[in-house]
């Protein structure tokens, strides 16, 4: 069965620390991997990855995909309290007529001053 | 605001009652998704529309759940004879044409069944 696993499930760090969030997946027909940030509201899109080894960056956040080992990491450098959120990893699994998106359970990040 | 909107934002209902939620996607998006999210879990796929056609339904979607998207614009999700296990956040998302999609999420409808 298709699944997405994230680790750790929760993490507490101090402002300024660097964190690495992990996402591994098993899907039948991989199409893409997406990272979302969810605060106390709906998920907001961060990155979409389709090719191995190509880093996506946005400010202090970066992500990379390894399609051979079936995982992705999300790095956040110089963390700030505003980074506190649940980070969701999702994988697009290409089905017959559309791409089903399967979400992992999320990593809850707390950044303390 | 041109994002995805959902209504209502919160709904409290008694077990056995029917509820209906509405989602208005981003206007140029032709794909619309419904998800359910419970505490500590990621969103679980429920169903998907491309324009007005419902192309996929999850096994999670029992016969008490039905979704429509008349005219390929807004969508409704109805739950009949609600059960306490239906209590969750119901999220709607939309994306543009062919993938691989960024899905844009609405604020969600939080359902509490008492």
Short mmCIF file of C-alpha atoms in Angstrom, two decimals:
data_model
loop_
_atom_site.label_atom_id
_atom_site.label_comp_id
_atom_site.label_asym_id
_atom_site.label_seq_id
_atom_site.Cartn_x
_atom_site.Cartn_y
_atom_site.Cartn_z
CA UNK A 1 0.00 0.00 0.00
CA UNK A 2 1.19 3.51 -0.79
CA UNK A 3 2.59 5.33 2.21
CA UNK A 4 4.57 8.37 3.27
CA UNK A 5 6.59 8.34 6.47
CA UNK A 6 8.03 11.38 8.18
CA UNK A 7 10.58 11.68 10.96
CA UNK A 8 10.88 12.91 13.53
CA UNK A 9 7.20 13.33 14.37
CA UNK A 10 8.04 16.23 16.65
CA UNK A 11 11.05 18.39 17.28
CA UNK A 12 11.91 21.23 19.65
CA UNK A 13 14.85 23.50 18.83
CA UNK A 14 16.18 26.89 19.86
CA UNK A 15 16.15 29.91 17.62
CA UNK A 16 19.16 29.91 15.36
CA UNK A 17 19.45 26.13 15.17
CA UNK A 18 19.43 24.26 11.87
CA UNK A 19 16.94 21.43 11.46
CA UNK A 20 16.54 18.60 8.99
CA UNK A 21 13.17 16.96 8.45
CA UNK A 22 12.93 13.61 6.74
CA UNK A 23 10.37 12.09 4.42
CA UNK A 24 10.44 8.60 2.94
CA UNK A 25 7.83 7.11 0.65
CA UNK A 26 6.56 4.03 -1.08
CA UNK A 27 4.24 4.68 -3.99
CA UNK A 28 3.45 2.75 -7.12
CA UNK A 29 4.09 5.42 -9.75
CA UNK A 30 5.95 8.38 -8.31
CA UNK A 31 5.13 11.70 -9.90
CA UNK A 32 6.27 14.39 -7.47
CA UNK A 33 7.03 15.15 -3.84
CA UNK A 34 5.63 18.23 -2.17
CA UNK A 35 6.37 19.96 1.12
CA UNK A 36 3.75 22.02 2.92
CA UNK A 37 3.81 24.14 6.07
CA UNK A 38 0.75 23.98 8.27
CA UNK A 39 0.23 26.37 11.11
CA UNK A 40 -3.15 26.54 12.83
CA UNK A 41 -4.86 26.63 9.46
CA UNK A 42 -4.66 25.08 6.02
CA UNK A 43 -1.38 23.79 4.56
CA UNK A 44 0.60 26.28 2.53
CA UNK A 45 2.79 25.11 -0.33
CA UNK A 46 6.58 25.23 0.08
CA UNK A 47 8.26 23.10 -2.58
CA UNK A 48 7.60 20.61 -5.30
CA UNK A 49 10.34 18.17 -6.29
CA UNK A 50 10.31 15.90 -9.29
CA UNK A 51 13.98 15.24 -10.08
CA UNK A 52 16.66 13.67 -7.94
CA UNK A 53 19.59 15.71 -6.69
CA UNK A 54 18.27 19.15 -7.59
CA UNK A 55 17.99 21.35 -4.55
CA UNK A 56 15.09 23.74 -4.26
CA UNK A 57 15.69 26.81 -2.10
CA UNK A 58 13.54 29.54 -0.70
CA UNK A 59 15.23 31.79 1.79
CA UNK A 60 16.30 29.73 4.78
CA UNK A 61 14.43 26.65 3.56
CA UNK A 62 15.80 24.10 1.13
CA UNK A 63 14.82 20.64 0.00
CA UNK A 64 16.22 17.82 -2.06
CA UNK A 65 14.88 14.56 -3.39
CA UNK A 66 16.56 11.16 -3.80
CA UNK A 67 14.38 9.02 -6.08
CA UNK A 68 16.70 6.05 -5.84
CA UNK A 69 16.49 5.84 -2.05
CA UNK A 70 12.91 7.14 -2.01
CA UNK A 71 13.32 10.02 0.39
CA UNK A 72 13.49 13.76 0.70
CA UNK A 73 14.80 16.16 3.30
CA UNK A 74 13.70 19.64 4.22
CA UNK A 75 16.34 21.86 5.80
CA UNK A 76 15.65 25.01 7.74
CA UNK A 77 18.66 27.10 8.71
CA UNK A 78 18.80 29.81 11.36
CA UNK A 79 15.36 28.84 12.65
CA UNK A 80 12.98 31.51 13.92
CA UNK A 81 9.91 31.24 16.15
CA UNK A 82 7.81 31.86 13.06
CA UNK A 83 9.02 28.55 11.67
CA UNK A 84 7.03 26.74 14.35
CA UNK A 85 4.48 24.66 12.46
CA UNK A 86 3.69 21.18 11.21
CA UNK A 87 5.63 20.35 8.07
CA UNK A 88 3.82 17.96 5.78
CA UNK A 89 5.38 15.84 3.09
CA UNK A 90 3.13 14.60 0.29
CA UNK A 91 3.78 12.38 -2.70
CA UNK A 92 1.96 12.45 -6.01
CA UNK A 93 1.21 8.91 -7.18
CA UNK A 94 0.20 8.79 -10.80
CA UNK A 95 -3.00 6.84 -11.24
CA UNK A 96 -5.01 6.21 -14.35
CA UNK A 97 -6.57 9.59 -14.85
CA UNK A 98 -5.02 11.81 -12.24
CA UNK A 99 -2.36 12.03 -9.60
CA UNK A 100 -3.40 11.00 -6.16
CA UNK A 101 -1.58 12.89 -3.44
CA UNK A 102 -0.69 10.99 -0.28
CA UNK A 103 0.28 12.93 2.80
CA UNK A 104 2.56 11.88 5.62
CA UNK A 105 1.65 12.49 9.27
CA UNK A 106 3.77 15.62 9.48
CA UNK A 107 6.64 16.78 11.66
CA UNK A 108 5.66 19.21 14.39
CA UNK A 109 8.45 21.76 14.81
CA UNK A 110 8.60 24.07 17.80
CA UNK A 111 11.22 26.82 17.81
CA UNK A 112 11.75 28.37 21.22
CA UNK A 113 13.44 31.72 21.81
CA UNK B 1 -9.30 37.42 -1.83
CA UNK B 2 -8.77 35.05 -4.73
CA UNK B 3 -7.80 31.97 -2.73
CA UNK B 4 -9.80 28.85 -1.96
CA UNK B 5 -12.69 29.53 0.38
CA UNK B 6 -14.75 27.15 2.48
CA UNK B 7 -17.98 27.58 4.33
CA UNK B 8 -18.76 27.20 7.15
CA UNK B 9 -15.50 27.38 9.04
CA UNK B 10 -16.93 25.54 12.01
CA UNK B 11 -19.90 23.22 12.36
CA UNK B 12 -21.20 21.54 15.47
CA UNK B 13 -23.93 19.00 14.92
CA UNK B 14 -25.64 16.21 16.77
CA UNK B 15 -25.08 12.61 15.82
CA UNK B 16 -27.48 11.51 13.15
CA UNK B 17 -27.90 14.91 11.54
CA UNK B 18 -26.88 15.73 7.98
CA UNK B 19 -24.32 18.41 7.21
CA UNK B 20 -23.18 20.07 4.00
CA UNK B 21 -19.97 21.96 3.38
CA UNK B 22 -19.11 24.21 0.49
CA UNK B 23 -15.81 24.87 -1.26
CA UNK B 24 -15.11 27.62 -3.79
CA UNK B 25 -11.82 26.91 -5.58
CA UNK B 26 -9.54 29.39 -7.26
CA UNK B 27 -11.51 30.37 -10.33
CA UNK B 28 -9.12 29.17 -13.03
CA UNK B 29 -8.42 25.84 -11.33
CA UNK B 30 -10.25 22.90 -12.81
CA UNK B 31 -9.12 20.28 -10.29
CA UNK B 32 -10.72 20.15 -6.86
CA UNK B 33 -9.91 17.82 -3.97
CA UNK B 34 -11.53 17.06 -0.64
CA UNK B 35 -9.44 15.83 2.28
CA UNK B 36 -10.15 14.97 5.89
CA UNK B 37 -7.62 15.70 8.60
CA UNK B 38 -7.68 14.53 12.21
CA UNK B 39 -5.40 15.65 15.00
CA UNK B 40 -1.82 14.57 14.52
CA UNK B 41 -2.38 13.23 11.04
CA UNK B 42 -1.77 14.52 7.58
CA UNK B 43 -4.72 15.18 5.28
CA UNK B 44 -6.39 12.01 3.96
CA UNK B 45 -7.69 12.05 0.42
CA UNK B 46 -11.47 11.72 0.10
CA UNK B 47 -12.40 12.58 -3.45
CA UNK B 48 -11.33 14.44 -6.56
CA UNK B 49 -13.05 16.37 -9.35
CA UNK B 50 -11.78 17.42 -12.70
CA UNK B 51 -14.24 20.06 -13.82
CA UNK B 52 -17.64 18.61 -12.93
CA UNK B 53 -16.59 14.98 -13.15
CA UNK B 54 -15.89 13.09 -9.95
CA UNK B 55 -12.98 10.90 -11.00
CA UNK B 56 -11.96 9.20 -7.81
CA UNK B 57 -13.35 8.37 -4.41
CA UNK B 58 -11.37 7.01 -1.51
CA UNK B 59 -12.39 3.86 0.26
CA UNK B 60 -12.65 6.15 3.29
CA UNK B 61 -15.69 7.74 1.70
CA UNK B 62 -18.58 5.65 2.94
CA UNK B 63 -22.04 5.71 1.43
CA UNK B 64 -22.97 8.44 3.89
CA UNK B 65 -20.63 10.84 2.10
CA UNK B 66 -21.43 12.44 -1.20
CA UNK B 67 -19.76 15.20 -3.12
CA UNK B 68 -20.81 17.24 -6.11
CA UNK B 69 -19.34 19.90 -8.29
CA UNK B 70 -22.11 21.17 -10.55
CA UNK B 71 -20.89 23.23 -13.49
CA UNK B 72 -17.31 22.61 -12.51
CA UNK B 73 -17.14 25.56 -10.15
CA UNK B 74 -17.89 25.27 -6.43
CA UNK B 75 -18.21 21.91 -4.75
CA UNK B 76 -20.28 20.57 -1.87
CA UNK B 77 -19.54 17.70 0.48
CA UNK B 78 -22.50 16.22 2.32
CA UNK B 79 -22.34 13.83 5.24
CA UNK B 80 -25.57 12.06 6.07
CA UNK B 81 -26.39 10.57 9.46
CA UNK B 82 -23.24 11.94 11.03
CA UNK B 83 -21.29 9.86 13.52
CA UNK B 84 -18.84 10.96 16.17
CA UNK B 85 -16.04 9.48 14.09
CA UNK B 86 -16.78 12.03 11.40
CA UNK B 87 -15.44 14.79 13.64
CA UNK B 88 -12.45 16.21 11.78
CA UNK B 89 -11.21 19.11 9.72
CA UNK B 90 -12.46 18.89 6.14
CA UNK B 91 -10.07 20.55 3.73
CA UNK B 92 -10.67 21.51 0.14
CA UNK B 93 -7.85 22.14 -2.31
CA UNK B 94 -7.67 23.11 -5.95
CA UNK B 95 -5.02 23.00 -8.63
CA UNK B 96 -4.60 24.07 -12.19
CA UNK B 97 -5.06 21.64 -15.06
CA UNK B 98 -2.40 19.06 -15.38
CA UNK B 99 0.00 18.29 -12.58
CA UNK B 100 2.20 17.98 -10.94
CA UNK B 101 0.32 20.20 -8.91
CA UNK B 102 0.72 22.62 -6.34
CA UNK B 103 -2.53 22.23 -4.52
CA UNK B 104 -3.87 25.35 -2.87
CA UNK B 105 -5.82 24.67 0.28
CA UNK B 106 -8.79 26.43 1.76
CA UNK B 107 -9.04 27.24 5.47
CA UNK B 108 -11.03 24.09 6.18
CA UNK B 109 -14.31 23.33 7.90
CA UNK B 110 -13.97 21.92 11.39
CA UNK B 111 -16.79 19.50 12.10
CA UNK B 112 -17.64 18.43 15.63
CA UNK B 113 -20.27 15.72 16.06
CA UNK B 114 -21.68 15.50 19.57
#
